[in-house]
Amino acid sequence: MLIDHPLLGPRDASEFVYLGDASLIDRPDWQADDAARAFHDYAYLRDNPAGPHRELWFHEGGDRSWLVVTRDTTTHEITDVRLARDVALERRRSS
Amino acid sequence: MHDLRPITALGADARREDAVGALTLTERPDIALASVAARLGREGEARDRLRAVIGAVPGPGEVQLHDPEAGFWIGPDQWMVGAPFDTHEDLAARLKARFGDTASITEQTDAWTCFDLRGAEVEDALELLCNLDVRRMETGSARPTVIHHLRCFVTRRDPPDWFRVVGPRASADTLHHAILDAMRSVA
Amino acid sequence: MNTHSRIDPASVPDPKQSNRLAGGRVDHSTVLTFSFDGKRYRGHPGDTLASALLANGVRLMGRSFKYHRPRGPLTAGSEEPNALVELRTGARREPNTRATTIELYDGLTARSQNAWPSLKLDAMAVNDRLSPFLTAGFYYKTFMWPAAFWEKLYEPVIRRAAGLGSLSGRPDPDDYDKGFRHCDLLVIGAGPAGLLAALTAGRAGADVILADEDFTPGGRLLSERFVIDDGAADGWAARTVAELASLPNVRLMPRSTVIGAFDHGVYGVVERVSDHLPEPLPGKPRQILWRVTAKRAILAAGATERPIAFDDNDRPGIMMASALRTYANRYAATPAGRVAVFTCNDDGHRTAADLHAKGVRIAAVIDTRDDAPRSPDYEVLRGAQVAGTRGRLGLTFVTVRQADGTERVLEVGALGMAGGWNPNVHLTCHQRGRPVWNDRLAAFVPGALPPGMAVAGAANGALSTHGALSQGAETAIAACADLGRPTNAAPLPKAEDAPVTQTPFWHVTGCKRAWLDQQNDVTVKDVTLAHQEGFRAVEHLKRYTTLGMATDQGKTSNMAGLAIMAELTAKTIPGVGTTMFRPPYTPVPIATFAGRIKGRAFHPTRLTPSHHWAKERGAVFVEVGDWMRAQYFPREGETHWRQSVDREVTATRNGVGVCDCTTLGKIDVQGTDAASFLNLVYANGFAKLAVGRVRYGLMLREDGIAMDDGTAARMADDHFVVTTTTANAGRVFRHMEFVRQCLVPEMDVQLISTTEAWAQYAVAGPNSRDLLRRVVDPDIDLSNDAFPFMACAEVTVCGSLRARLFRISFSGELAYELAVPARYGDAMMRRLMDVGADLGVTPYGTEALGVMRIEKGHAAGNELNGTTTAANLGLGRMVSKKKDAIGSVLSERGGMNEPDDLRLIGLCPVDADARITAGGHLMARDGPVDAKHDQGYVTSAALSPTLGHMVGLAFLKRGADRMGERMRLVSPLTDLTVEVEVCSPHFVDPEGGRQRA
């Protein structure tokens, strides 16, 4: 499998470490009234889609960037790769 | 002046040199390294200072070959700067003075071991070591890659039959062994 | 047999080889000698083992898997099911190699396999007589009961009787490489389609790799008497290969099989670098497993001829008609001087014509079609079928049932079968693609393709040479356009373009024993039986009968199996479906997958800066992850490791010890938000840590479980040096980068690992300050007031060498950690030993380190085991509730904060000589010993030389409230029951006075 790193181009998947659902970027507010419930969902609940899935990959054997990779779990087709940092900053601005 | 005698990453007083056929492998303990990571919001200033030190700002996949300091890209807004150890053992301190609070500087000299691999079959040897399109790397290319599970940086230099492999110091034996195996396979 | 009149020494057959023909692509002027089953034979460069044996009149080459039936080669290529031999001798002996692909070399040694005492007299052939009992599903039915017998009785017996070749049982002396190649276009197969595709793209300037499994490129062109333009087709192939070799942007990879098509244009290719040599040249690998990353690929893998099933169709001498042609035209060999061909299409006639031209006598062409073409050169039996054969160890007679129902017996030594051709679609299916049925060809052709792949030539159902050439050119032009290298079509070479229609004829009806899968001995009847017993789905059929499960993966048998199942179920063949083709395309030695990753290179090794010094001192090393760490330093006279360890502990606690702790992860954390960042990463607070001070930190996972612990030293307002445990160094760095990039991208913080940059030594014991005073430069005040417990500073040592000093203690003693640049680590250690001799300085290893931390009650990996919380560790109060920290919210949830939660405690044996063992469980003094009454478990145990008895660390329910309670420690595994007393985990200096001294 190849992951098209936004800065370095296509790189072999073996250079990466997989973490999981990119929803881990959206960490809840620790001071919210429902923090316990929100953190529970954040830590444990995941969608398990047959189809496009946004997921976090770490370029351990490379530039140490975390990436958000949109991968179809049924075909391995990768349709989008972005720096997780850019995704995180955007979500902050939009929330 | 202190009186502690350094050893190379391969554990000897002098650098190790190997030749297999027309390929040569040379340990390079004579390189000082320091990382430069731009501070948040200070990226422009940090880049300006990097340009002042090594003559350009290497982008992803690039090395700026320059004397006495050179540098290659290691991550977003992050570079590795190198210089001759004899004259620049204090490279990190010097860079701190040059960059001020525009960048975080960390001494990296002994975090790494450098090997120069040279010769006509150098591309063939590297093909057995790392998943890089080495034939399409030109002089001035610098790629992070994995060699035998070790995170390394491979740079192509001038003349183009010369590559440098920068890998983790503690695994210098493993890396050296892997490169020698590849040299024997292709030489 | 030779009908050629022109005398060319390179083409004159050797009279010592009874079935050697003239001509072909072997070098008749050079003789190679080889042995098979101990007998010596002669062959030539260009031969395979199979062709050379046939040339020597040897048809019998192996025994089948189940019935031990005598078998000869069925094919002339990698699809071979029968002619499997053990190649080479000694440690290099390799079982199950196909004689049809083994390139002959001088001195080659091979043996037949699966036969005892000899190939001709095989005792296990009795299975053949028992065949009525050994039908499909035999193993499943017979060895079902009693279950316990399977492992003890049935399996060993079956394993001895079955199986093919045997391994040498010795380590493989050869090396195997892995490699990586990149290209614009990978062309798979060097037949007419592949050659022209590679040439078209190569001329257009694309980076091309042309991989072909054969040792000579050319594909079927080497085996046929075709004409391309106005010359022999193999000459065109040779000229094309020469031009390709001259192009710097084209790489030819002969002897290279593409074994798999993986995601995103990644292909696995096995290059047999040295298999054609007696042994690899010095330093060279035997094989290389290439991972080729290709932007585009053209599959030009050709087609495989399919056999026809009839009674006793497995005798040596019966083979594919195309193989007969290959042996005659390419290898100048024939299995017999008189042959017949059984065909259902025109291709069989091509074999007869070619063999006739080579001087082989054609007894008849048996054609199932009533309108079969006639020939002036040999007899054609129209509308005829093969009814049976004779010949115990090789074919002698063929019985033909003629159109009028009469039988006729032909005396022949070989019979060619021409059942039509199946495109080699395998690689198109490696990513779940399914082939589609083509009625005109009565064969499966490629369906949906992996992205970036195109198919050309016979693999795509274009079975004429013209079709192959034109598709090769077309697919290459399309690929070049995709690659941004538009190129125009050059005039196509002229070649035969016979229209190809294939009439299916799978098997003669009413057979008693008609073989489909010759390697696994599956007959037409077995398929019928599977159908009767309800195993009708194609995947069930395969597993029930083992059809297609042998090393050849059913390349010559699967289609007929499907066809018969289709007849039985009154379905179409595509209605029955196909089994999934999976990599590898042909068998690959495990050694090739391992590559260099074996022995000492199995994983990378990390050496500490004091490694060479420690080795000189005779240290015993232990692997800790990739690190080699000194475990203890035995001295002369010490006969047991514990003597060394006890001495090291005592010397440290009473004097001073030095331990290399470089392996602890070190992370440089800088930036104006560095303190806020650590405040988030650690459960306890770091914002207020003063510059020049160190703090112990506990990291939690987001679910509230402890992840790692370590220290953070504040070197400056915006600069911390964080340490992690050795085991978690990589994981913690990754986690911190996750927090930095994904959770707090607005923070100004930069991270980089410095683990290997600094040699770091723990200097511990009451004399440690005195020792350090002798190396740290005198301007640095090491007094307790100036440099107290948990202080840190950048210092200089030995006269100006930059260094870092931390006053932290894992042993509980007055202790420091001193860091110098790694290259000076060796000298620093030697210096400490030199200048500390009178202080009793003693190097200690990981064992003594472990003993001292257990004595001190410090948690380590055994306690931070992925199930324990801060509260379990007795560190609950460290989790700050006044700030946001990873894991803090969930650490407070119910279920992790119950009154009977586990707490870290210490254990002492009531009887001082008794043993405490890690992994033991704690039970009440009286009462049952079972999981229900489990109170806790021991995580770490050691003999404390300081206290003179064993001590243990354990997690115990309500542990903090049970000090002084006596319990039973049980370890059923080691048959241990010991009475223990619960105590504080801090066995030595619980007040911590020593480390603050």
mmCIF file with all atom_site columns, C-alpha atoms in Angstrom, chain A residues 1-3 12-14 17 19 24-30 35-36 39-40 42-44 56 58 60 63-67 74-78 84-86 88-89 92, chain C residues 262-266 291 293 431-432 680 702-703 730-731 733-747 753 881-890 893:
data_model
loop_
_atom_site.group_PDB
_atom_site.id
_atom_site.type_symbol
_atom_site.label_atom_id
_atom_site.label_alt_id
_atom_site.label_comp_id
_atom_site.label_asym_id
_atom_site.label_entity_id
_atom_site.label_seq_id
_atom_site.pdbx_PDB_ins_code
_atom_site.Cartn_x
_atom_site.Cartn_y
_atom_site.Cartn_z
_atom_site.occupancy
_atom_site.B_iso_or_equiv
_atom_site.pdbx_formal_charge
_atom_site.auth_seq_id
_atom_site.auth_comp_id
_atom_site.auth_asym_id
_atom_site.auth_atom_id
_atom_site.pdbx_PDB_model_num
ATOM 1  C CA . MET A 1 1   ? 0.000   0.000  0.000  1.00 0.00 ? 1   MET A CA 1
ATOM 2  C CA . LEU A 1 2   ? 1.174   3.500  -0.748 1.00 0.00 ? 2   LEU A CA 1
ATOM 3  C CA . ILE A 1 3   ? 0.201   6.641  1.108  1.00 0.00 ? 3   ILE A CA 1
ATOM 4  C CA . ASP A 1 12  ? 5.217   2.787  1.396  1.00 0.00 ? 12  ASP A CA 1
ATOM 5  C CA . ALA A 1 13  ? 2.702   2.001  4.138  1.00 0.00 ? 13  ALA A CA 1
ATOM 6  C CA . SER A 1 14  ? 5.392   0.100  6.054  1.00 0.00 ? 14  SER A CA 1
ATOM 7  C CA . VAL A 1 17  ? 2.208   3.430  12.189 1.00 0.00 ? 17  VAL A CA 1
ATOM 8  C CA . LEU A 1 19  ? -3.595  4.687  15.046 1.00 0.00 ? 19  LEU A CA 1
ATOM 9  C CA . LEU A 1 24  ? -9.457  11.204 17.861 1.00 0.00 ? 24  LEU A CA 1
ATOM 10 C CA . ILE A 1 25  ? -8.563  14.721 16.758 1.00 0.00 ? 25  ILE A CA 1
ATOM 11 C CA . ASP A 1 26  ? -11.831 15.973 18.243 1.00 0.00 ? 26  ASP A CA 1
ATOM 12 C CA . ARG A 1 27  ? -10.976 15.656 21.914 1.00 0.00 ? 27  ARG A CA 1
ATOM 13 C CA . PRO A 1 28  ? -13.804 16.814 24.188 1.00 0.00 ? 28  PRO A CA 1
ATOM 14 C CA . ASP A 1 29  ? -13.702 19.762 26.582 1.00 0.00 ? 29  ASP A CA 1
ATOM 15 C CA . TRP A 1 30  ? -12.627 18.509 30.008 1.00 0.00 ? 30  TRP A CA 1
ATOM 16 C CA . ALA A 1 35  ? -17.263 15.578 30.087 1.00 0.00 ? 35  ALA A CA 1
ATOM 17 C CA . ALA A 1 36  ? -17.344 12.046 31.498 1.00 0.00 ? 36  ALA A CA 1
ATOM 18 C CA . PHE A 1 39  ? -14.654 11.291 26.999 1.00 0.00 ? 39  PHE A CA 1
ATOM 19 C CA . HIS A 1 40  ? -16.160 7.847  27.254 1.00 0.00 ? 40  HIS A CA 1
ATOM 20 C CA . TYR A 1 42  ? -14.230 9.686  22.537 1.00 0.00 ? 42  TYR A CA 1
ATOM 21 C CA . ALA A 1 43  ? -12.110 6.909  24.003 1.00 0.00 ? 43  ALA A CA 1
ATOM 22 C CA . TYR A 1 44  ? -14.272 3.928  23.131 1.00 0.00 ? 44  TYR A CA 1
ATOM 23 C CA . LEU A 1 56  ? -4.718  8.610  11.488 1.00 0.00 ? 56  LEU A CA 1
ATOM 24 C CA . PHE A 1 58  ? 2.026   8.425  11.771 1.00 0.00 ? 58  PHE A CA 1
ATOM 25 C CA . GLU A 1 60  ? 7.348   7.043  11.967 1.00 0.00 ? 60  GLU A CA 1
ATOM 26 C CA . ASP A 1 63  ? 9.100   13.085 8.798  1.00 0.00 ? 63  ASP A CA 1
ATOM 27 C CA . ARG A 1 64  ? 7.097   12.244 11.927 1.00 0.00 ? 64  ARG A CA 1
ATOM 28 C CA . SER A 1 65  ? 3.953   13.878 10.595 1.00 0.00 ? 65  SER A CA 1
ATOM 29 C CA . TRP A 1 66  ? 0.564   12.609 11.633 1.00 0.00 ? 66  TRP A CA 1
ATOM 30 C CA . LEU A 1 67  ? -1.641  12.267 8.577  1.00 0.00 ? 67  LEU A CA 1
ATOM 31 C CA . THR A 1 74  ? -13.313 -2.334 1.153  1.00 0.00 ? 74  THR A CA 1
ATOM 32 C CA . THR A 1 75  ? -10.854 -1.496 -1.634 1.00 0.00 ? 75  THR A CA 1
ATOM 33 C CA . HIS A 1 76  ? -7.926  0.236  0.090  1.00 0.00 ? 76  HIS A CA 1
ATOM 34 C CA . GLU A 1 77  ? -8.397  3.092  -2.314 1.00 0.00 ? 77  GLU A CA 1
ATOM 35 C CA . ILE A 1 78  ? -6.980  6.246  -0.764 1.00 0.00 ? 78  ILE A CA 1
ATOM 36 C CA . ALA A 1 84  ? -3.396  16.057 10.651 1.00 0.00 ? 84  ALA A CA 1
ATOM 37 C CA . ARG A 1 85  ? -2.147  19.339 12.026 1.00 0.00 ? 85  ARG A CA 1
ATOM 38 C CA . ASP A 1 86  ? -3.870  21.236 9.206  1.00 0.00 ? 86  ASP A CA 1
ATOM 39 C CA . ALA A 1 88  ? -6.912  19.999 13.520 1.00 0.00 ? 88  ALA A CA 1
ATOM 40 C CA . LEU A 1 89  ? -6.344  23.716 12.977 1.00 0.00 ? 89  LEU A CA 1
ATOM 41 C CA . ARG A 1 92  ? -10.614 24.652 15.660 1.00 0.00 ? 92  ARG A CA 1
ATOM 42 C CA . PHE C 2 262 ? -0.753  -5.583 -4.384 1.00 0.00 ? 262 PHE C CA 1
ATOM 43 C CA . ASP C 2 263 ? -2.482  -2.320 -3.549 1.00 0.00 ? 263 ASP C CA 1
ATOM 44 C CA . HIS C 2 264 ? -1.585  0.888  -5.338 1.00 0.00 ? 264 HIS C CA 1
ATOM 45 C CA . GLY C 2 265 ? 0.643   -0.525 -8.044 1.00 0.00 ? 265 GLY C CA 1
ATOM 46 C CA . VAL C 2 266 ? 2.982   -2.521 -5.827 1.00 0.00 ? 266 VAL C CA 1
ATOM 47 C CA . ARG C 2 291 ? 8.913   -4.872 -4.278 1.00 0.00 ? 291 ARG C CA 1
ATOM 48 C CA . THR C 2 293 ? 6.271   0.145  -7.371 1.00 0.00 ? 293 THR C CA 1
ATOM 49 C CA . GLN C 2 431 ? -7.231  -7.571 -5.496 1.00 0.00 ? 431 GLN C CA 1
ATOM 50 C CA . ARG C 2 432 ? -10.575 -9.350 -5.547 1.00 0.00 ? 432 ARG C CA 1
ATOM 51 C CA . LEU C 2 680 ? -1.394  18.260 29.244 1.00 0.00 ? 680 LEU C CA 1
ATOM 52 C CA . GLU C 2 702 ? -6.856  8.787  27.527 1.00 0.00 ? 702 GLU C CA 1
ATOM 53 C CA . ASP C 2 703 ? -8.790  5.903  29.098 1.00 0.00 ? 703 ASP C CA 1
ATOM 54 C CA . GLY C 2 730 ? 9.052   5.106  20.714 1.00 0.00 ? 730 GLY C CA 1
ATOM 55 C CA . ARG C 2 731 ? 5.452   4.924  21.829 1.00 0.00 ? 731 ARG C CA 1
ATOM 56 C CA . PHE C 2 733 ? 7.372   10.050 21.344 1.00 0.00 ? 733 PHE C CA 1
ATOM 57 C CA . ARG C 2 734 ? 4.593   9.081  18.920 1.00 0.00 ? 734 ARG C CA 1
ATOM 58 C CA . HIS C 2 735 ? 1.974   9.941  21.525 1.00 0.00 ? 735 HIS C CA 1
ATOM 59 C CA . MET C 2 736 ? 3.548   13.316 22.256 1.00 0.00 ? 736 MET C CA 1
ATOM 60 C CA . GLU C 2 737 ? 3.661   14.106 18.547 1.00 0.00 ? 737 GLU C CA 1
ATOM 61 C CA . PHE C 2 738 ? -0.005  13.110 18.340 1.00 0.00 ? 738 PHE C CA 1
ATOM 62 C CA . VAL C 2 739 ? -0.867  15.500 21.137 1.00 0.00 ? 739 VAL C CA 1
ATOM 63 C CA . ARG C 2 740 ? 1.246   18.243 19.586 1.00 0.00 ? 740 ARG C CA 1
ATOM 64 C CA . GLN C 2 741 ? -0.018  17.949 16.012 1.00 0.00 ? 741 GLN C CA 1
ATOM 65 C CA . CYS C 2 742 ? -3.579  16.737 16.490 1.00 0.00 ? 742 CYS C CA 1
ATOM 66 C CA . LEU C 2 743 ? -4.741  18.071 19.870 1.00 0.00 ? 743 LEU C CA 1
ATOM 67 C CA . VAL C 2 744 ? -2.859  21.329 20.473 1.00 0.00 ? 744 VAL C CA 1
ATOM 68 C CA . PRO C 2 745 ? -1.669  22.583 17.085 1.00 0.00 ? 745 PRO C CA 1
ATOM 69 C CA . GLU C 2 746 ? -1.971  26.132 18.419 1.00 0.00 ? 746 GLU C CA 1
ATOM 70 C CA . MET C 2 747 ? 0.792   25.533 20.937 1.00 0.00 ? 747 MET C CA 1
ATOM 71 C CA . SER C 2 753 ? 14.412  12.574 20.236 1.00 0.00 ? 753 SER C CA 1
ATOM 72 C CA . LYS C 2 881 ? -7.925  17.819 39.076 1.00 0.00 ? 881 LYS C CA 1
ATOM 73 C CA . LYS C 2 882 ? -7.154  21.459 38.468 1.00 0.00 ? 882 LYS C CA 1
ATOM 74 C CA . LYS C 2 883 ? -6.072  21.162 34.886 1.00 0.00 ? 883 LYS C CA 1
ATOM 75 C CA . ASP C 2 884 ? -6.741  19.308 31.686 1.00 0.00 ? 884 ASP C CA 1
ATOM 76 C CA . ALA C 2 885 ? -4.507  16.282 31.236 1.00 0.00 ? 885 ALA C CA 1
ATOM 77 C CA . ILE C 2 886 ? -4.702  13.261 28.989 1.00 0.00 ? 886 ILE C CA 1
ATOM 78 C CA . GLY C 2 887 ? -6.564  10.560 30.878 1.00 0.00 ? 887 GLY C CA 1
ATOM 79 C CA . SER C 2 888 ? -7.586  12.625 33.870 1.00 0.00 ? 888 SER C CA 1
ATOM 80 C CA . VAL C 2 889 ? -11.325 12.713 33.147 1.00 0.00 ? 889 VAL C CA 1
ATOM 81 C CA . LEU C 2 890 ? -11.662 8.984  32.582 1.00 0.00 ? 890 LEU C CA 1
ATOM 82 C CA . ARG C 2 893 ? -14.927 7.257  36.397 1.00 0.00 ? 893 ARG C CA 1
#
